[in-house]
Structure formats: structure tokens, C-alpha cells
């Protein structure tokens, strides 16, 4: 692996992130719908040898190319987080989907510059779909730019969350208030829902109890497609966010949802 200078331009970083996604996909697919040893982590979420293998491969590639960069990973810990350049990795977002054979899991890759997500990749190995976001640029879906739906009113909106089980009682009540006024709501999807939002098929996604590796890659993707993504207080997402995320196709829709979420 050729070593790259530690402060490359964003175009180079984006190409490198896409290369990480290409590296990860065949590894996860080799394990998909095969007998797996599923373990439970301290938070009771599942993890498999596939999660660990994918992340290990990506971390090795980053260390070879950018030895001074930090890494925030789900399965193999964190390194050098005081660096101005940090990679945030979720090798298999949607492990519950993965272990039950659902083809909606993904790999999430984010690059943070001084704590700000500037490159994000949502890769869905089973469908070979990939969304790539880069700060200040239009989000790419495959070889074309994509755009969020333009939905401005909750009454017209499709609202997704991965599972009602991810909410605490107060959060679930807030989600119920939002979706009571929506055109429809659906469950499932994990990171795939945010890709669908960027492509104009889903209008909003609301979640809580997420970790930075679950949401930081989503930021450039959603924003580059014209959408808005923040925490439930409307603050930008970063490594210190509390895990409550709301994404919407437009600023108007985001503001309407946010007003309801803030009521608790």
C-alpha cells in the first residue's frame, strides 16, 4: 500500500474512503448468510467475526497510508484521537440485519477534519449501492449526483427509524408525536435509510442511542444531497454528540420535526 501524505486534499481523501469501502465489501459478503459465531458486547449489541475482520482490514489500510491519523472504530478501539485527522469506522452497520440475512446492512466510513465530518461513505455490499458525500459538493450515488426529496411538510413525509427498541420511554413518546402527524412511518433500514433519504425516497429519519460510528459518515451524505442532519437540539453532529439524530430532506421539514422533538 502506497503511503499518502498526511494532509491530502479532500478529493484524495474521498477516493481513499471509497477504496476502504471496496476493500470492506467482499469481506463482509464472504460471511453474509453463513453460520456465524454471534457474541454479545457489554451493551448487549451483537458482534461477529465479520465485523472484526472488516474493521481490521480498513484500519490496516489507514495505518499504512496515513500513519499519523486517528481512528475511532466500533470493534477495535480508538487510536490517536487528538489528531486533526480522524477516521470513524463502522464495519457492519446493522449487525442485527446482517446476522438474520437481511441485505440492508452497510459499511460506514467518515473522515473528520478538526472534528468536522468532511467525507462520508455509506456502502451497502449486498446491493452494491454506495453514497459518497464530500463537504461542499453534491452527494454522489454511484456515478450520478443525488438529491433529497424536497418534502417540506411533516404531513407529506415518510419517516423512518431502525427500531422502536432503540428509544427510551421519553424518546419513543417524542417519536410517536412526530409520526402521528406524518404521511407514513416505517421501521428498519439502519444506515440504508439515510442513503434512501439522500436519493429522495425517504423524507426523514429519527433515532437515538447511536454512537459516533453510526452517524458521522451520514453527515456529508445527507447535507450534500440538500438535507439537514443534527442532534435533537439542532446542534451539529460530532464525536461528542449524545446519539440522538434527526435527518430530514429539507430545512423546513427538519425544523417542524425538531420543534416536536424538543417538546419531549
mmCIF file of C-alpha atoms in Angstrom:
data_model
loop_
_atom_site.group_PDB
_atom_site.id
_atom_site.type_symbol
_atom_site.label_atom_id
_atom_site.label_comp_id
_atom_site.label_asym_id
_atom_site.label_seq_id
_atom_site.Cartn_x
_atom_site.Cartn_y
_atom_site.Cartn_z
ATOM 1 C CA UNK A 1 0.000 0.000 0.000
ATOM 2 C CA UNK A 2 1.451 3.348 -1.038
ATOM 3 C CA UNK A 3 1.801 5.849 1.773
ATOM 4 C CA UNK A 4 -0.046 9.110 1.109
ATOM 5 C CA UNK A 5 0.962 12.461 2.546
ATOM 6 C CA UNK A 6 -0.781 13.036 5.882
ATOM 7 C CA UNK A 7 -2.684 16.146 4.789
ATOM 8 C CA UNK A 8 -4.004 15.299 1.310
ATOM 9 C CA UNK A 9 -6.763 17.214 -0.410
ATOM 10 C CA UNK A 10 -10.396 16.263 0.021
ATOM 11 C CA UNK A 11 -10.597 14.643 -3.398
ATOM 12 C CA UNK A 12 -7.768 12.284 -2.485
ATOM 13 C CA UNK A 13 -9.376 11.520 0.881
ATOM 14 C CA UNK A 14 -12.701 10.789 -0.807
ATOM 15 C CA UNK A 15 -11.084 8.380 -3.242
ATOM 16 C CA UNK A 16 -9.296 6.711 -0.333
ATOM 17 C CA UNK A 17 -12.582 6.345 1.605
ATOM 18 C CA UNK A 18 -14.182 4.735 -1.432
ATOM 19 C CA UNK A 19 -11.220 2.385 -1.605
ATOM 20 C CA UNK A 20 -11.871 1.385 2.003
ATOM 21 C CA UNK A 21 -15.462 0.593 1.071
ATOM 22 C CA UNK A 22 -14.278 -1.522 -1.849
ATOM 23 C CA UNK A 23 -11.905 -3.332 0.492
ATOM 24 C CA UNK A 24 -14.630 -4.000 3.067
ATOM 25 C CA UNK A 25 -17.418 -5.236 0.803
ATOM 26 C CA UNK A 26 -16.045 -8.643 -0.266
ATOM 27 C CA UNK A 27 -15.009 -9.395 3.320
ATOM 28 C CA UNK A 28 -18.481 -8.830 4.750
ATOM 29 C CA UNK A 29 -20.159 -10.630 1.841
ATOM 30 C CA UNK A 30 -17.951 -13.684 2.406
ATOM 31 C CA UNK A 31 -19.551 -14.042 5.838
ATOM 32 C CA UNK A 32 -23.096 -12.983 4.883
ATOM 33 C CA UNK A 33 -25.757 -15.716 5.200
ATOM 34 C CA UNK A 34 -23.213 -18.187 6.534
ATOM 35 C CA UNK A 35 -23.059 -19.790 10.001
ATOM 36 C CA UNK A 36 -21.670 -17.148 12.367
ATOM 37 C CA UNK A 37 -20.424 -17.001 15.931
ATOM 38 C CA UNK A 38 -22.528 -14.171 17.349
ATOM 39 C CA UNK A 39 -21.302 -12.642 20.598
ATOM 40 C CA UNK A 40 -22.916 -10.021 22.816
ATOM 41 C CA UNK A 41 -20.983 -6.909 23.739
ATOM 42 C CA UNK A 42 -21.361 -5.069 27.048
ATOM 43 C CA UNK A 43 -24.304 -3.079 25.664
ATOM 44 C CA UNK A 44 -25.902 -6.379 24.503
ATOM 45 C CA UNK A 45 -25.495 -5.495 20.826
ATOM 46 C CA UNK A 46 -24.282 -8.370 18.635
ATOM 47 C CA UNK A 47 -20.849 -8.656 17.072
ATOM 48 C CA UNK A 48 -19.420 -11.280 14.732
ATOM 49 C CA UNK A 49 -16.086 -12.278 13.260
ATOM 50 C CA UNK A 50 -17.195 -10.407 10.136
ATOM 51 C CA UNK A 51 -17.401 -7.060 11.993
ATOM 52 C CA UNK A 52 -13.927 -7.555 13.373
ATOM 53 C CA UNK A 53 -12.382 -8.716 10.107
ATOM 54 C CA UNK A 54 -13.789 -5.804 8.112
ATOM 55 C CA UNK A 55 -12.638 -3.192 10.596
ATOM 56 C CA UNK A 56 -9.180 -4.750 10.958
ATOM 57 C CA UNK A 57 -8.654 -4.591 7.200
ATOM 58 C CA UNK A 58 -9.721 -0.943 7.000
ATOM 59 C CA UNK A 59 -7.583 0.050 9.977
ATOM 60 C CA UNK A 60 -4.526 -1.581 8.448
ATOM 61 C CA UNK A 61 -5.078 0.279 5.175
ATOM 62 C CA UNK A 62 -5.417 3.607 7.025
ATOM 63 C CA UNK A 63 -2.317 2.983 9.151
ATOM 64 C CA UNK A 64 -0.282 2.222 6.032
ATOM 65 C CA UNK A 65 -1.439 5.299 4.131
ATOM 66 C CA UNK A 66 -1.883 7.821 6.957
ATOM 67 C CA UNK A 67 0.152 6.702 9.985
ATOM 68 C CA UNK A 68 -0.461 9.914 11.945
ATOM 69 C CA UNK A 69 -4.253 9.883 11.501
ATOM 70 C CA UNK A 70 -6.572 8.920 14.310
ATOM 71 C CA UNK A 71 -9.106 6.094 14.157
ATOM 72 C CA UNK A 72 -12.401 5.792 16.015
ATOM 73 C CA UNK A 73 -13.684 2.283 15.415
ATOM 74 C CA UNK A 74 -16.541 0.199 16.718
ATOM 75 C CA UNK A 75 -14.731 -3.092 17.234
ATOM 76 C CA UNK A 76 -11.027 -2.433 17.770
ATOM 77 C CA UNK A 77 -10.977 0.704 19.896
ATOM 78 C CA UNK A 78 -9.634 4.174 19.297
ATOM 79 C CA UNK A 79 -6.201 5.494 18.452
ATOM 80 C CA UNK A 80 -4.638 8.950 18.212
ATOM 81 C CA UNK A 81 -7.913 10.850 18.608
ATOM 82 C CA UNK A 82 -6.032 14.077 19.367
ATOM 83 C CA UNK A 83 -5.036 14.193 15.693
ATOM 84 C CA UNK A 84 -6.633 16.821 13.451
ATOM 85 C CA UNK A 85 -7.374 13.967 11.021
ATOM 86 C CA UNK A 86 -9.608 11.171 12.301
ATOM 87 C CA UNK A 87 -11.300 8.258 10.546
ATOM 88 C CA UNK A 88 -14.530 6.899 12.041
ATOM 89 C CA UNK A 89 -15.423 3.337 11.050
ATOM 90 C CA UNK A 90 -18.489 1.150 11.388
ATOM 91 C CA UNK A 91 -17.555 -2.109 9.647
ATOM 92 C CA UNK A 92 -21.092 -3.520 9.616
ATOM 93 C CA UNK A 93 -23.806 -1.042 10.460
ATOM 94 C CA UNK A 94 -26.874 -3.147 11.060
ATOM 95 C CA UNK A 95 -25.308 -6.260 12.552
ATOM 96 C CA UNK A 96 -28.764 -7.493 13.589
ATOM 97 C CA UNK A 97 -29.806 -7.311 9.946
ATOM 98 C CA UNK A 98 -26.547 -8.959 8.913
ATOM 99 C CA UNK A 99 -26.915 -11.967 11.216
ATOM 100 C CA UNK A 100 -30.533 -12.511 10.180
ATOM 101 C CA UNK A 101 -29.804 -12.395 6.454
ATOM 102 C CA UNK A 102 -31.360 -9.011 5.680
ATOM 103 C CA UNK A 103 -29.495 -7.312 2.805
ATOM 104 C CA UNK A 104 -29.736 -3.794 4.237
ATOM 105 C CA UNK A 105 -26.559 -3.672 6.329
ATOM 106 C CA UNK A 106 -23.796 -1.312 5.361
ATOM 107 C CA UNK A 107 -20.267 -0.123 5.999
ATOM 108 C CA UNK A 108 -19.873 3.462 7.194
ATOM 109 C CA UNK A 109 -16.687 5.449 6.705
ATOM 110 C CA UNK A 110 -16.196 9.046 7.838
ATOM 111 C CA UNK A 111 -13.216 11.346 7.701
ATOM 112 C CA UNK A 112 -13.154 14.210 10.216
ATOM 113 C CA UNK A 113 -11.031 17.327 9.813
ATOM 114 C CA UNK A 114 -10.633 19.132 13.146
ATOM 115 C CA UNK A 115 -13.688 17.268 14.395
ATOM 116 C CA UNK A 116 -15.910 18.139 11.429
ATOM 117 C CA UNK A 117 -17.173 15.339 9.126
ATOM 118 C CA UNK A 118 -15.892 16.285 5.667
ATOM 119 C CA UNK A 119 -16.091 12.931 3.860
ATOM 120 C CA UNK A 120 -18.721 10.254 4.343
ATOM 121 C CA UNK A 121 -19.423 6.932 2.641
ATOM 122 C CA UNK A 122 -22.477 4.683 3.001
ATOM 123 C CA UNK A 123 -21.699 1.382 1.289
ATOM 124 C CA UNK A 124 -24.337 -1.359 1.022
ATOM 125 C CA UNK A 125 -22.427 -4.506 -0.025
ATOM 126 C CA UNK A 126 -25.387 -6.826 -0.829
ATOM 127 C CA UNK A 127 -26.851 -4.369 -3.341
ATOM 128 C CA UNK A 128 -23.555 -2.793 -4.464
ATOM 129 C CA UNK A 129 -25.040 0.653 -3.757
ATOM 130 C CA UNK A 130 -22.846 3.433 -2.454
ATOM 131 C CA UNK A 131 -23.451 7.047 -1.419
ATOM 132 C CA UNK A 132 -20.442 9.344 -1.184
ATOM 133 C CA UNK A 133 -20.578 12.753 0.454
ATOM 134 C CA UNK A 134 -17.907 15.426 0.483
ATOM 135 C CA UNK A 135 -18.238 18.787 2.234
ATOM 136 C CA UNK A 136 -19.277 21.497 -0.195
ATOM 137 C CA UNK A 137 -20.029 19.051 -3.017
ATOM 138 C CA UNK A 138 -23.129 17.243 -4.253
ATOM 139 C CA UNK A 139 -23.569 13.746 -2.880
ATOM 140 C CA UNK A 140 -22.841 11.024 -5.413
ATOM 141 C CA UNK A 141 -24.903 7.858 -5.724
ATOM 142 C CA UNK A 142 -22.919 5.618 -7.996
ATOM 143 C CA UNK A 143 -21.739 7.846 -10.830
ATOM 144 C CA UNK A 144 -24.514 10.447 -10.512
ATOM 145 C CA UNK A 145 -25.394 13.244 -8.123
ATOM 146 C CA UNK A 146 -28.445 12.588 -5.977
ATOM 147 C CA UNK A 147 -30.906 14.895 -4.261
ATOM 148 C CA UNK A 148 -33.257 14.660 -1.311
ATOM 149 C CA UNK A 149 -36.993 14.749 -1.958
ATOM 150 C CA UNK A 150 -37.685 18.411 -1.237
ATOM 151 C CA UNK A 151 -40.510 17.478 1.149
ATOM 152 C CA UNK A 152 -41.271 20.476 3.356
ATOM 153 C CA UNK A 153 -44.229 19.353 5.481
ATOM 154 C CA UNK A 154 -44.485 16.564 8.013
ATOM 155 C CA UNK A 155 -47.986 15.738 6.830
ATOM 156 C CA UNK A 156 -46.469 14.752 3.468
ATOM 157 C CA UNK A 157 -43.428 12.969 4.875
ATOM 158 C CA UNK A 158 -42.319 9.367 5.155
ATOM 159 C CA UNK A 159 -40.483 8.959 8.465
ATOM 160 C CA UNK A 160 -38.171 6.052 9.274
ATOM 161 C CA UNK A 161 -36.390 4.697 12.313
ATOM 162 C CA UNK A 162 -34.433 1.495 12.581
ATOM 163 C CA UNK A 163 -36.321 0.123 15.586
ATOM 164 C CA UNK A 164 -38.617 1.421 18.320
ATOM 165 C CA UNK A 165 -36.491 -0.670 20.686
ATOM 166 C CA UNK A 166 -33.667 1.849 20.357
ATOM 167 C CA UNK A 167 -35.652 4.580 22.134
ATOM 168 C CA UNK A 168 -36.086 5.116 25.836
ATOM 169 C CA UNK A 169 -39.630 5.832 27.059
ATOM 170 C CA UNK A 170 -39.358 9.600 26.632
ATOM 171 C CA UNK A 171 -37.720 9.307 23.255
ATOM 172 C CA UNK A 172 -40.310 6.857 21.989
ATOM 173 C CA UNK A 173 -43.087 9.210 23.104
ATOM 174 C CA UNK A 174 -41.440 12.023 21.138
ATOM 175 C CA UNK A 175 -41.078 9.805 18.078
ATOM 176 C CA UNK A 176 -44.757 8.842 18.363
ATOM 177 C CA UNK A 177 -45.728 12.534 18.457
ATOM 178 C CA UNK A 178 -43.772 13.191 15.275
ATOM 179 C CA UNK A 179 -45.056 10.211 13.351
ATOM 180 C CA UNK A 180 -48.654 10.822 14.403
ATOM 181 C CA UNK A 181 -48.539 13.773 12.023
ATOM 182 C CA UNK A 182 -46.586 12.086 9.230
ATOM 183 C CA UNK A 183 -47.886 10.598 5.991
ATOM 184 C CA UNK A 184 -46.364 7.219 6.905
ATOM 185 C CA UNK A 185 -43.746 5.660 9.113
ATOM 186 C CA UNK A 186 -41.598 2.603 8.618
ATOM 187 C CA UNK A 187 -39.117 0.609 10.684
ATOM 188 C CA UNK A 188 -35.806 -0.927 9.669
ATOM 189 C CA UNK A 189 -33.015 0.125 7.370
ATOM 190 C CA UNK A 190 -30.127 1.147 9.623
ATOM 191 C CA UNK A 191 -27.791 3.322 7.525
ATOM 192 C CA UNK A 192 -29.657 2.360 4.358
ATOM 193 C CA UNK A 193 -32.496 4.701 5.355
ATOM 194 C CA UNK A 194 -30.152 7.683 5.212
ATOM 195 C CA UNK A 195 -28.959 6.710 1.764
ATOM 196 C CA UNK A 196 -32.577 6.500 0.658
ATOM 197 C CA UNK A 197 -33.144 9.946 2.169
ATOM 198 C CA UNK A 198 -30.231 11.321 0.144
ATOM 199 C CA UNK A 199 -31.749 9.813 -3.012
ATOM 200 C CA UNK A 200 -35.187 11.297 -2.370
ATOM 201 C CA UNK A 201 -37.114 8.180 -1.359
ATOM 202 C CA UNK A 202 -37.312 8.696 2.426
ATOM 203 C CA UNK A 203 -38.107 12.130 3.856
ATOM 204 C CA UNK A 204 -36.900 11.874 7.456
ATOM 205 C CA UNK A 205 -35.090 9.546 9.859
ATOM 206 C CA UNK A 206 -35.232 9.846 13.648
ATOM 207 C CA UNK A 207 -33.082 7.788 16.010
ATOM 208 C CA UNK A 208 -31.472 7.760 19.434
ATOM 209 C CA UNK A 209 -28.822 5.815 21.336
ATOM 210 C CA UNK A 210 -26.470 5.884 18.352
ATOM 211 C CA UNK A 211 -22.680 6.003 18.555
ATOM 212 C CA UNK A 212 -20.397 8.315 16.518
ATOM 213 C CA UNK A 213 -19.552 5.494 14.125
ATOM 214 C CA UNK A 214 -23.288 5.121 13.458
ATOM 215 C CA UNK A 215 -23.893 8.680 12.300
ATOM 216 C CA UNK A 216 -20.792 10.718 11.390
ATOM 217 C CA UNK A 217 -20.481 9.240 7.878
ATOM 218 C CA UNK A 218 -24.091 10.216 7.274
ATOM 219 C CA UNK A 219 -23.477 13.936 7.719
ATOM 220 C CA UNK A 220 -21.706 14.751 4.404
ATOM 221 C CA UNK A 221 -24.049 12.379 2.543
ATOM 222 C CA UNK A 222 -27.271 13.950 3.810
ATOM 223 C CA UNK A 223 -26.041 17.536 3.632
ATOM 224 C CA UNK A 224 -24.563 17.118 0.163
ATOM 225 C CA UNK A 225 -27.960 15.926 -1.063
ATOM 226 C CA UNK A 226 -29.708 19.036 0.239
ATOM 227 C CA UNK A 227 -30.890 17.576 3.518
ATOM 228 C CA UNK A 228 -30.304 18.547 7.131
ATOM 229 C CA UNK A 229 -28.953 16.279 9.890
ATOM 230 C CA UNK A 230 -28.368 17.287 13.527
ATOM 231 C CA UNK A 231 -28.970 16.121 17.055
ATOM 232 C CA UNK A 232 -32.416 16.602 18.620
ATOM 233 C CA UNK A 233 -31.463 20.103 19.757
ATOM 234 C CA UNK A 234 -30.458 21.162 16.267
ATOM 235 C CA UNK A 235 -26.730 21.053 17.017
ATOM 236 C CA UNK A 236 -24.111 19.780 14.543
ATOM 237 C CA UNK A 237 -23.096 16.157 15.000
ATOM 238 C CA UNK A 238 -19.617 15.279 16.223
ATOM 239 C CA UNK A 239 -17.686 12.792 18.308
ATOM 240 C CA UNK A 240 -19.233 14.256 21.472
ATOM 241 C CA UNK A 241 -22.882 14.121 20.356
ATOM 242 C CA UNK A 242 -25.398 12.347 22.592
ATOM 243 C CA UNK A 243 -26.579 9.822 19.993
ATOM 244 C CA UNK A 244 -29.942 11.380 19.206
ATOM 245 C CA UNK A 245 -30.123 12.055 15.467
ATOM 246 C CA UNK A 246 -32.733 13.615 13.208
ATOM 247 C CA UNK A 247 -32.279 13.874 9.449
ATOM 248 C CA UNK A 248 -34.722 15.454 7.035
ATOM 249 C CA UNK A 249 -34.986 16.206 3.337
ATOM 250 C CA UNK A 250 -35.302 19.964 3.807
ATOM 251 C CA UNK A 251 -34.645 22.630 6.403
ATOM 252 C CA UNK A 252 -38.380 23.303 6.689
ATOM 253 C CA UNK A 253 -39.225 19.673 7.420
ATOM 254 C CA UNK A 254 -36.297 19.388 9.812
ATOM 255 C CA UNK A 255 -37.476 22.464 11.735
ATOM 256 C CA UNK A 256 -41.021 21.115 12.032
ATOM 257 C CA UNK A 257 -39.795 17.768 13.365
ATOM 258 C CA UNK A 258 -37.258 19.412 15.666
ATOM 259 C CA UNK A 259 -39.931 21.574 17.262
ATOM 260 C CA UNK A 260 -41.887 18.444 18.229
ATOM 261 C CA UNK A 261 -38.812 16.557 19.477
ATOM 262 C CA UNK A 262 -37.800 19.498 21.679
ATOM 263 C CA UNK A 263 -41.155 19.334 23.429
ATOM 264 C CA UNK A 264 -40.086 15.917 24.773
#
